[in-house]
Amino acid sequence: MSVSDELKERLEDDELLQRFLEGDFDPRLYASSAIQARIVGESLEKLATGISLLDKELHSQVVTHHSDLLSQATGIETLESVLHMMQTRINSLQTAIERISSYIVEPYEKIMARTAQLQRLQAACDLLRSIIRVIYLVKRLHGQLQGGVREIAKAAQSVTELLELADSSEMRGIQVIEKDRAWMHKQRAEIEKQAHSMLTAGLESQNPSQVGTALQVFYNLESLPAQVELVCSNVITQLKETVRKSLDPAEITQDKGAGGGGGPGRVNMPTPGSTAAWRASLWTRMEHLVDATSTSFKRVYHLQKVLAKKKDPGSQVCFAEELSQAGQKSTLDRMWASTVNILEEELGVASRASTFMKQALESEYPKLLRLFNDLWQLLRQNPPISIQSTAGLSPTDLPRDIVITECLHQRDTTPFKKALALFETAYIARSLSRLLDSVNVVFPANARKPPSKQEVTGIAKTVTSELNVVSFDPALQTTVSANVEKTVKMFAAKCEQLENTSVESRQVSGPPNAVQRINIAVANDLYHLCHEIQTVVDGQHILLQRGRKLIETGIQAALSLMQHIADVIIETVASTIEEILLTMHDSDFSGDIPSQMSSQLPEAPCSAYIVELSDFISRIHSTHLVQYDCTKYIEERLKGLANRALDLFVRHTTLIRPLGDKGKMRLTADLTQIEVALMPLCPRLMDLGPSYQMLRSLKVLLFSAVGDLPSNPLITAEKLPRSIVLHYLFSAAPPPLQSPHQLAGWDIRQYSAWLDEHPSEDDRLAMIRHFLLCHVAAILLVDCVLLV
């Protein structure tokens, strides 16, 4: 520990001396406290001791750092010398600055004074020039005002410049200016008034020259955006007032012939017997409303057209571009939005104010929509508007917020229809109610009798009327088409409730019974309704594809039910024909004819089953099938029925066993007679194609030698399926070689059903091959047993 540290500790340990180390030590406070404590002697003694300690410490430090202190004392002397030299130089510099300042201050003050004088002279000159300009402009304005309308644009430019100069703060209080200030403002107001009248007249007469001149005046007055806004607002206000008056039930009631009630609370109601006249007055007003709206649009369109083409002669700025840069929307856009809002608002107010108004607009909504469509067409007759490009710029260089082509052609009628949505919804509901009522009225509760043809025609007329009323508007017609679809489906549902599917509906043993007559009448009603509605749809060329599809969906649902009813009897007829053809296997077709007598035998008569088949088809066609009015569908189904009968006849003919020459002769007669028997089903059997070819080829097959079959043209040309030929070969085979169905343990009916379930020729040939292999395996097994 150093000596200085020991000294510091001693001072800190002494309570009296410790106070001298505090940063905020106050000698006076210390002396006062010592005197008050009466320890002056003790304090002096300790202070003397402390001073002695400090002297010893200072002496010790001086002795220890003696050389350093001497060097620092030498440095202090050198520093004093340098400081003295610097002070001398500073004094010299200050003397020089004072001398230079005496040379500069006086010229500077003179320059500042002359500069202020010059500024005042220049301001006075500028003010004099402005005064002279004002005097000149006033004089020129007097002359321009005498020029009338021809000089009004120049007068507007002059008065704008005059007011810009005169209203500046420098011109306040100048007598020559003040005496004309009020006159200037008055002339500006007068010019603005004349321009506004000129613009109004120009828009009414569609005079582009007047409109252009008025717009030029407003541009020169620097009020073009505000004045265009004012004109549009006035047009919109007038249109709103026109719409309100046209739809005011009170004013309609007061029209001549509309029959005002006159009593309290009845001012908006037509008198009894005058409802027709009231509605006629309403629609007359609506027509005037359409004309007024079209006129308003023409004014705004003409204004926008002139704005798009008119340029300022001096700056070559297009007025439409000026409005766009001022942040103002297109006049046509604003007019379009305002018109839709006005119509929506006023129609709603009028319908809420008068029940008769609401009922008229709802029940005759197509007339209302037609008026608005006519208005839309009138508006679309205006050609597109192209903004003239600014000087030096092509149209593609203009800002994107400037509309180059502006017209209503790119819009749709959705906003208009939105304004009429309330009435459209009510009309659609009424239309659906009328359509469904036309169906309900012909189907009384608990009725089991189908409607008459006249009643069905009445339903079709209602549908035709509903579609024709809205035929001018594809969208509305599509909505009504959905109602027609519901109507047709409802009619089909009512008819389905009348349909009887009991066993009695399938009888073919006699004339149609009561159940079948009802089913036939239901099918005919469905056919007549679908046919008449389809005729209407085909005649509606404007009907959209979606609406056409909706109606055809309903028609298809009804036709499906009609086809189902007809198919019941046709399927029963098909089953009966198959049952009759199966009876051929009960006849004996065996027996051979001696070769020497074959040319002397008379022609064989046809079989009994052919006679039965002919009688059945003739009877069922004349008693049942001809009663269906859906002749086209019946003909198609009967054509398929005849095709099925030929296939079954050929199939069962080749499955006959045993088959002799006498049987072949009788089958030949059957081949001829079955064509006659099937004539009621299909007058031209040759139209059946492959089935008829099989029938004609069967006769050749019956009298062909077995050895010639592989090269027979019937086989090579595939006019006869190979499975049919194989069936015939089985019939000519010896008794040990059984037919495929015999090997399977089936009867003829089961085998025929299997063939129906497997129409593929490959499947049939695979089965025949399988049974032939089984037959060969059985023979080989017998031979093996015999050998053993």
mmCIF file with all atom_site columns, C-alpha atoms in Angstrom, residues 129-146 154-155 157-167 171 174-185 187 191:
data_model
loop_
_atom_site.group_PDB
_atom_site.id
_atom_site.type_symbol
_atom_site.label_atom_id
_atom_site.label_alt_id
_atom_site.label_comp_id
_atom_site.label_asym_id
_atom_site.label_entity_id
_atom_site.label_seq_id
_atom_site.pdbx_PDB_ins_code
_atom_site.Cartn_x
_atom_site.Cartn_y
_atom_site.Cartn_z
_atom_site.occupancy
_atom_site.B_iso_or_equiv
_atom_site.pdbx_formal_charge
_atom_site.auth_seq_id
_atom_site.auth_comp_id
_atom_site.auth_asym_id
_atom_site.auth_atom_id
_atom_site.pdbx_PDB_model_num
ATOM 1  C CA . ARG A 1 129 ? -48.347 46.742 -66.547 1.00 0.00 ? 129 ARG A CA 1
ATOM 2  C CA . SER A 1 130 ? -51.156 44.809 -64.815 1.00 0.00 ? 130 SER A CA 1
ATOM 3  C CA . ILE A 1 131 ? -53.215 47.985 -64.535 1.00 0.00 ? 131 ILE A CA 1
ATOM 4  C CA . ILE A 1 132 ? -52.599 48.738 -68.197 1.00 0.00 ? 132 ILE A CA 1
ATOM 5  C CA . ARG A 1 133 ? -53.555 45.117 -69.042 1.00 0.00 ? 133 ARG A CA 1
ATOM 6  C CA . VAL A 1 134 ? -56.719 45.414 -66.979 1.00 0.00 ? 134 VAL A CA 1
ATOM 7  C CA . ILE A 1 135 ? -57.639 48.684 -68.669 1.00 0.00 ? 135 ILE A CA 1
ATOM 8  C CA . TYR A 1 136 ? -56.969 47.096 -72.058 1.00 0.00 ? 136 TYR A CA 1
ATOM 9  C CA . LEU A 1 137 ? -58.980 43.997 -71.195 1.00 0.00 ? 137 LEU A CA 1
ATOM 10 C CA . VAL A 1 138 ? -61.861 46.084 -69.933 1.00 0.00 ? 138 VAL A CA 1
ATOM 11 C CA . LYS A 1 139 ? -61.869 47.996 -73.186 1.00 0.00 ? 139 LYS A CA 1
ATOM 12 C CA . ARG A 1 140 ? -61.617 44.763 -75.203 1.00 0.00 ? 140 ARG A CA 1
ATOM 13 C CA . LEU A 1 141 ? -64.349 43.160 -73.126 1.00 0.00 ? 141 LEU A CA 1
ATOM 14 C CA . HIS A 1 142 ? -66.682 46.047 -73.906 1.00 0.00 ? 142 HIS A CA 1
ATOM 15 C CA . GLY A 1 143 ? -66.116 45.428 -77.588 1.00 0.00 ? 143 GLY A CA 1
ATOM 16 C CA . GLN A 1 144 ? -66.544 41.658 -77.278 1.00 0.00 ? 144 GLN A CA 1
ATOM 17 C CA . LEU A 1 145 ? -69.762 42.032 -75.349 1.00 0.00 ? 145 LEU A CA 1
ATOM 18 C CA . GLN A 1 146 ? -71.143 44.101 -78.192 1.00 0.00 ? 146 GLN A CA 1
ATOM 19 C CA . LYS A 1 154 ? -63.483 35.411 -76.323 1.00 0.00 ? 154 LYS A CA 1
ATOM 20 C CA . ALA A 1 155 ? -65.389 37.515 -73.819 1.00 0.00 ? 155 ALA A CA 1
ATOM 21 C CA . GLN A 1 157 ? -61.510 34.357 -71.841 1.00 0.00 ? 157 GLN A CA 1
ATOM 22 C CA . SER A 1 158 ? -61.129 38.120 -71.299 1.00 0.00 ? 158 SER A CA 1
ATOM 23 C CA . VAL A 1 159 ? -63.269 38.267 -68.196 1.00 0.00 ? 159 VAL A CA 1
ATOM 24 C CA . THR A 1 160 ? -61.441 35.283 -66.686 1.00 0.00 ? 160 THR A CA 1
ATOM 25 C CA . GLU A 1 161 ? -58.088 37.009 -67.197 1.00 0.00 ? 161 GLU A CA 1
ATOM 26 C CA . LEU A 1 162 ? -59.535 40.297 -65.883 1.00 0.00 ? 162 LEU A CA 1
ATOM 27 C CA . LEU A 1 163 ? -60.783 38.746 -62.668 1.00 0.00 ? 163 LEU A CA 1
ATOM 28 C CA . GLU A 1 164 ? -57.552 36.818 -62.208 1.00 0.00 ? 164 GLU A CA 1
ATOM 29 C CA . LEU A 1 165 ? -55.630 40.127 -62.363 1.00 0.00 ? 165 LEU A CA 1
ATOM 30 C CA . ALA A 1 166 ? -58.127 42.263 -60.517 1.00 0.00 ? 166 ALA A CA 1
ATOM 31 C CA . ASP A 1 167 ? -58.691 39.869 -57.643 1.00 0.00 ? 167 ASP A CA 1
ATOM 32 C CA . MET A 1 171 ? -54.722 45.214 -57.072 1.00 0.00 ? 171 MET A CA 1
ATOM 33 C CA . ILE A 1 174 ? -56.437 50.846 -56.782 1.00 0.00 ? 174 ILE A CA 1
ATOM 34 C CA . GLN A 1 175 ? -59.136 53.276 -57.758 1.00 0.00 ? 175 GLN A CA 1
ATOM 35 C CA . VAL A 1 176 ? -59.059 52.604 -61.490 1.00 0.00 ? 176 VAL A CA 1
ATOM 36 C CA . ILE A 1 177 ? -59.549 48.891 -60.784 1.00 0.00 ? 177 ILE A CA 1
ATOM 37 C CA . GLU A 1 178 ? -62.034 49.173 -57.970 1.00 0.00 ? 178 GLU A CA 1
ATOM 38 C CA . LYS A 1 179 ? -64.539 51.137 -60.010 1.00 0.00 ? 179 LYS A CA 1
ATOM 39 C CA . ASP A 1 180 ? -64.818 48.254 -62.555 1.00 0.00 ? 180 ASP A CA 1
ATOM 40 C CA . ARG A 1 181 ? -64.532 45.304 -60.162 1.00 0.00 ? 181 ARG A CA 1
ATOM 41 C CA . ALA A 1 182 ? -68.264 44.880 -59.611 1.00 0.00 ? 182 ALA A CA 1
ATOM 42 C CA . TRP A 1 183 ? -68.886 45.290 -63.349 1.00 0.00 ? 183 TRP A CA 1
ATOM 43 C CA . MET A 1 184 ? -66.360 42.497 -64.076 1.00 0.00 ? 184 MET A CA 1
ATOM 44 C CA . HIS A 1 185 ? -68.103 40.048 -61.754 1.00 0.00 ? 185 HIS A CA 1
ATOM 45 C CA . GLN A 1 187 ? -70.255 40.369 -66.753 1.00 0.00 ? 187 GLN A CA 1
ATOM 46 C CA . ILE A 1 191 ? -71.651 35.346 -69.723 1.00 0.00 ? 191 ILE A CA 1
#
